[in-house]
Short mmCIF file of C-alpha atoms in Angstrom, two decimals:
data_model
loop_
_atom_site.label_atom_id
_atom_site.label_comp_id
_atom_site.label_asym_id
_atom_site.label_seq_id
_atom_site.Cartn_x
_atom_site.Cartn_y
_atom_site.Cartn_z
CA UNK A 510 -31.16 -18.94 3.93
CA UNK A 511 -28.16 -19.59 6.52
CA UNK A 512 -24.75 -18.82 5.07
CA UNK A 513 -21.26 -20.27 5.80
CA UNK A 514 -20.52 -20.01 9.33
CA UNK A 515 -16.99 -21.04 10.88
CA UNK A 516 -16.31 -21.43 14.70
CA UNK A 517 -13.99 -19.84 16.21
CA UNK A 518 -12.99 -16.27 14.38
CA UNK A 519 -9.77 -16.38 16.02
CA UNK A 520 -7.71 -19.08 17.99
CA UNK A 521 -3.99 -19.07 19.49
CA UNK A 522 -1.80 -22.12 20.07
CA UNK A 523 1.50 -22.67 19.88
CA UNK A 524 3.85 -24.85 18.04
CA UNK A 525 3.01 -28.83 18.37
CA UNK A 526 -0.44 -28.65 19.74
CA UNK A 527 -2.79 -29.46 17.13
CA UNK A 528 -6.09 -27.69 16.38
CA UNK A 529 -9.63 -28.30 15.03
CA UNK A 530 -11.89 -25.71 13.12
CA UNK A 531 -15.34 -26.00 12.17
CA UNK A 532 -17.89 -25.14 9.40
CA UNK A 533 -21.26 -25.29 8.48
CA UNK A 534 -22.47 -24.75 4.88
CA UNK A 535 -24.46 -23.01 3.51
CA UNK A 536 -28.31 -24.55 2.98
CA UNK A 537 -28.49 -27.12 0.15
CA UNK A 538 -25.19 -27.33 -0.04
CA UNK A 539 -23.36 -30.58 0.22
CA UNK A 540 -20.00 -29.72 -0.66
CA UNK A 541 -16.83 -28.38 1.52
CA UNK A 542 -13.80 -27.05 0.28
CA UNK A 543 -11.24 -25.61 2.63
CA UNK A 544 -8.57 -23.32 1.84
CA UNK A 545 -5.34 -21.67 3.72
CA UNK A 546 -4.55 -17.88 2.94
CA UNK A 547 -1.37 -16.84 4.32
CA UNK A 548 -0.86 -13.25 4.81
CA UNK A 549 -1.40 -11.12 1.55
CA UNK A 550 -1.23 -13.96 -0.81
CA UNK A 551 -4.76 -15.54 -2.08
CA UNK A 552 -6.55 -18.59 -0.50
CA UNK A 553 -4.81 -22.22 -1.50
CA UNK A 554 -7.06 -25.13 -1.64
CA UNK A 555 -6.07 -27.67 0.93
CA UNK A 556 -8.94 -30.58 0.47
CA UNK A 557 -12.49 -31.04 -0.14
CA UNK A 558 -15.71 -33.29 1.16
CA UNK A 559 -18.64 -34.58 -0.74
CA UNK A 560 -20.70 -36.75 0.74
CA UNK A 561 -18.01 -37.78 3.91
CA UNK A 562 -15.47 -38.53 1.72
CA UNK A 563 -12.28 -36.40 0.61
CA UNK A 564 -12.78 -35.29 -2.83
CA UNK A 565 -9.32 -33.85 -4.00
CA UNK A 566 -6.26 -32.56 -2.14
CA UNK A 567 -3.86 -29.74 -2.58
CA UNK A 568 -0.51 -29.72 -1.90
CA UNK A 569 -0.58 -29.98 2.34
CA UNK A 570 1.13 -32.61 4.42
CA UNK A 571 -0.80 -35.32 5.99
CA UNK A 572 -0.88 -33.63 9.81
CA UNK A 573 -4.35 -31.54 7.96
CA UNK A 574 -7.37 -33.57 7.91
CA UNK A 575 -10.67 -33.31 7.59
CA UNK A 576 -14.39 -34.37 8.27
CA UNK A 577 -17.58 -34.09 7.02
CA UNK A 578 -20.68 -35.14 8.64
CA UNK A 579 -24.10 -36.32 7.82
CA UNK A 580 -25.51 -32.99 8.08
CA UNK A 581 -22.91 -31.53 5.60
CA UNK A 582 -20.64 -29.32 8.16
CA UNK A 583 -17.13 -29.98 8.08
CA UNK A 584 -14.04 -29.79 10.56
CA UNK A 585 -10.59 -29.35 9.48
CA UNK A 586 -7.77 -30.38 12.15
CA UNK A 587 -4.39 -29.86 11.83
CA UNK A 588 -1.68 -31.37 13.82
CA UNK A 589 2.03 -31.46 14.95
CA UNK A 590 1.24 -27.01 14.39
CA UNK A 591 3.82 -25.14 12.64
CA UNK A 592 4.79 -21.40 13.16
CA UNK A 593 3.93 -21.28 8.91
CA UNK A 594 0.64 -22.70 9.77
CA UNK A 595 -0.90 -19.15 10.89
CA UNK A 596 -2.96 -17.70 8.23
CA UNK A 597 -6.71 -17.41 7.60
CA UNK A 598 -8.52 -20.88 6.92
CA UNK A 599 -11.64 -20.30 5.10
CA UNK A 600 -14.70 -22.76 4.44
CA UNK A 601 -16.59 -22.72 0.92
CA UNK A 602 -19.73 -24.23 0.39
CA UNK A 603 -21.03 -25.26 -3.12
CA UNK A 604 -23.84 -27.45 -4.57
CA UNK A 605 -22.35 -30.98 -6.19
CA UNK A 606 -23.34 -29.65 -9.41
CA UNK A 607 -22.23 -26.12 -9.23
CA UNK A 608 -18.72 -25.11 -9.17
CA UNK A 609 -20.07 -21.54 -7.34
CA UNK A 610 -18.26 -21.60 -4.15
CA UNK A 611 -19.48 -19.39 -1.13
CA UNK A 612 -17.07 -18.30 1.41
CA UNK A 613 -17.69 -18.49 5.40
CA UNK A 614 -16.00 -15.65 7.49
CA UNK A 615 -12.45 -17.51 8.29
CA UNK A 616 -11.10 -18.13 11.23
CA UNK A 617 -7.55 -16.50 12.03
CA UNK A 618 -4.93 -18.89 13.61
CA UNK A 619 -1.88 -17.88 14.93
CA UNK A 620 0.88 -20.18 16.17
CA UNK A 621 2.99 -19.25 18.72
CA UNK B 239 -1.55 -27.18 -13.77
CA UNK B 240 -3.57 -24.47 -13.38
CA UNK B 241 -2.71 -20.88 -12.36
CA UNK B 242 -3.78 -17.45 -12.35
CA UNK B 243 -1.37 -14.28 -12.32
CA UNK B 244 -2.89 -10.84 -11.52
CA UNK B 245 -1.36 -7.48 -11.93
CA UNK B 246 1.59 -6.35 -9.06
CA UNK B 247 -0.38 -4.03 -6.41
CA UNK B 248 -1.58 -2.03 -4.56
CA UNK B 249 -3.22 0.04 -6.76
CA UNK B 250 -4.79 3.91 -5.63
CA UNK B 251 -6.66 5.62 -7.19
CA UNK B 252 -9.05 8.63 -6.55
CA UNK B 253 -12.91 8.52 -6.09
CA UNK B 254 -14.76 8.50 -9.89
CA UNK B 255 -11.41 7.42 -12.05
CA UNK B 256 -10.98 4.09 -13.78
CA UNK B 257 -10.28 1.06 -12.91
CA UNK B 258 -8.23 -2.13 -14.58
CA UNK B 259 -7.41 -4.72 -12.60
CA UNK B 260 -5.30 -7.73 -14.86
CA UNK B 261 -5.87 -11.28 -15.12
CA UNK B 262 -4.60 -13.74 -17.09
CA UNK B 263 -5.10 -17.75 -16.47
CA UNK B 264 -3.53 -21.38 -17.15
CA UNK B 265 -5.66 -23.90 -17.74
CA UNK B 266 -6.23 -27.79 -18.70
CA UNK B 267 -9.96 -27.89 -19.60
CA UNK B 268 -12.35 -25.23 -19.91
CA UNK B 269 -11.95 -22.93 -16.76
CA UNK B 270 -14.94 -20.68 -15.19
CA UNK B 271 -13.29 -17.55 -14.14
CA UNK B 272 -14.58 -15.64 -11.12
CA UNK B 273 -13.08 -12.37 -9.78
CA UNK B 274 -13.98 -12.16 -5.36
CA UNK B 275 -13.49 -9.25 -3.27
CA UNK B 276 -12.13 -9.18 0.08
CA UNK B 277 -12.98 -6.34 2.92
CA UNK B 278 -10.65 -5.73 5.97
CA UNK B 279 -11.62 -8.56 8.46
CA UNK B 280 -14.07 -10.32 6.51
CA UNK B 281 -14.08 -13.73 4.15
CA UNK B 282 -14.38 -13.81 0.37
CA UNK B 283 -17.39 -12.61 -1.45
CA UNK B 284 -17.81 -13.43 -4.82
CA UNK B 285 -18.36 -10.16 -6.88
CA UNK B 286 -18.86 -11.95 -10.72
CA UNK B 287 -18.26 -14.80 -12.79
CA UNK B 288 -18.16 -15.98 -16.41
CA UNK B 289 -18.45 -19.73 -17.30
CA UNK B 290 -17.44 -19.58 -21.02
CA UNK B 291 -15.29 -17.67 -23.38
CA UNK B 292 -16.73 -14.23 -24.76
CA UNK B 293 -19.00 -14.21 -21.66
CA UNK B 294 -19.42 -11.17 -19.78
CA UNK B 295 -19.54 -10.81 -15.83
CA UNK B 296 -20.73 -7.74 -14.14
CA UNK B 297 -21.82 -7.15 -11.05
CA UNK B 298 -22.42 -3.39 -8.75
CA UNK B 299 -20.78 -1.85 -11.56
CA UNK B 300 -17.63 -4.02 -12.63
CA UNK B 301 -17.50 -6.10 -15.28
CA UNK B 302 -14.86 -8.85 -16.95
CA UNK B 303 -15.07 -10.64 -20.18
CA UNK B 304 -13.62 -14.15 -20.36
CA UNK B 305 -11.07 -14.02 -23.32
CA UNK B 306 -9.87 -17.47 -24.59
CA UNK B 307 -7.84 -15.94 -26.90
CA UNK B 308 -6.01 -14.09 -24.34
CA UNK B 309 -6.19 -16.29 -21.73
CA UNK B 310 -7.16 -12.99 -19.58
CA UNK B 311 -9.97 -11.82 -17.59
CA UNK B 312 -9.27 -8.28 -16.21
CA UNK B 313 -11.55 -6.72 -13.82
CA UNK B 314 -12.76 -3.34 -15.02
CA UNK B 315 -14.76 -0.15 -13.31
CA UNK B 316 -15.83 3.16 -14.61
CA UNK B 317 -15.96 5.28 -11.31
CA UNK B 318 -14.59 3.43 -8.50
CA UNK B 319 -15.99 4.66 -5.20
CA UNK B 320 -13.92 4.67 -1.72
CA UNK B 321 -16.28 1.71 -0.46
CA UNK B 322 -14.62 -0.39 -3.39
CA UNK B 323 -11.37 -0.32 -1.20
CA UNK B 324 -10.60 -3.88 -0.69
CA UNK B 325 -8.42 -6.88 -2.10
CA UNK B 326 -9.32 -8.41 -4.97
CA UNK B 327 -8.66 -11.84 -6.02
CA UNK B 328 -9.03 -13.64 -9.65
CA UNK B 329 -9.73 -16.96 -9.24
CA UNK B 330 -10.61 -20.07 -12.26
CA UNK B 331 -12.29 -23.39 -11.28
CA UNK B 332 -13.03 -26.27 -13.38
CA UNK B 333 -16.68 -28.10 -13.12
CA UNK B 334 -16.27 -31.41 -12.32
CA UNK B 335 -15.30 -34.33 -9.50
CA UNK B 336 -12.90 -32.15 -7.85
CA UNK B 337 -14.36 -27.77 -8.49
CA UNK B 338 -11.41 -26.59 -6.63
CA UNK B 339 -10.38 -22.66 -6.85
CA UNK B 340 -7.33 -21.78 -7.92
CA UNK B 341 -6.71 -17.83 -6.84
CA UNK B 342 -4.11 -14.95 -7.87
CA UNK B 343 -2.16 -13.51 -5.37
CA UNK B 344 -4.98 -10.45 -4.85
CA UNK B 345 -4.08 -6.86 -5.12
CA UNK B 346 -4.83 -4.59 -2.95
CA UNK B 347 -7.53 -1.53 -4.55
CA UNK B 348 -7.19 2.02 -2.41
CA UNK B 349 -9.77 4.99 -3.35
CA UNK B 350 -9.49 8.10 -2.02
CA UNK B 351 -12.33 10.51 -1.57
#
């Protein structure tokens, strides 16, 4: 069984480009959550995909959106990039019927 | 809305002593509760859950009972080892349309040998 994977681990920009991160979930699962954790505070939930469609927001500004596919993987783009806008962005996986959510790896973004 | 407080950090403690980590939760509905650990450089890994008051979580040793009547669910060890170094995160989610997670802050755990 494949977990959550999330391309890249790390990625630089700087302020005003905009950015796109990726995840695949984990097998069987058809739900993506994503979440922003800022340095030492815990993850906050910024949206989530069932079936293509976003399924509940948090509390983020328009300039982050999201995708899912067909196949279940997910992207998460953010533009217009803000220095506050570096943190770890995690992926979560979870069946539609479980609320068990398994974490991919992150990916670290730091704007410049 | 929902929200979860944990305990100030860091926390150290030495190899084989106790551990308490607190948790306490605000909720509409009827939360799960889930406590994940974090190692240096890595994602979130979910260490145990309860999905119903009086029900006990454990998992490699730690354990957490859901208290309604409390609104708590602290994170408890016997003899914490130095590979339990990590930050740890309380988190609740309610089943439904929209499972989001809502997490504590984390606190930071430090065994020495």
């Amino acid at each position: 069984e494949t977990g959550v994977t999330q391309s890249p681990t790390h990625l630089i920009k700087t302020r005003g480009q905009q950015v796109t991160l990726r995840c695949s979930s984990q097998s069987g699962h058809n739900t993506v959550s994503w979440y922003q954790q800022a340095l030492g505070q815990g993850p906050q939930f910024i949206f989530q995909y069932y079936r293509e469609e976003e399924n509940g927001r948090g509390n983020f500004p328009p300039r982050f959106s999201g995708l899912q596919f067909p196949n279940y993987s997910s992207e998460l783009n953010v533009n217009a990039l803000e220095l506050d806008d570096s943190a770890l962005y995690l992926c979560a996986s979870s069946s539609r019927s479980g609320n068990e959510q398994f974490f991919g790896p992150g990916t670290r973004l730091t704007v410049l | 809305g929902n929200s979860v407080t944990q305990m100030e950090g860091p926390v150290t403690l030495s190899e084989e002593a106790f551990l308490t980590i607190n948790c306490t939760y605000t909720a509409t509905g009827y939360p799960s509760l889930f406590w994940y650990v974090q190692y240096p450089g890595e994602g979130l890994q979910l260490l145990l859950k309860a999905t119903k008051a009086d029900d006990k979580g454990s998992n490699k040793g730690f354990e957490a009972t859901y208290r309604k009547e409390t609104t708590s669910f602290h994170l408890e060890k016997g003899s914490v080892q130095v590979s339990d170094s990590a930050v740890y995160f309380c988190a609740l989610g309610v089943t439904g349309a929209n499972s989001k997670l809502t997490f504590g802050k984390g606190i930071t755990l430090s065994v020495r040998p």
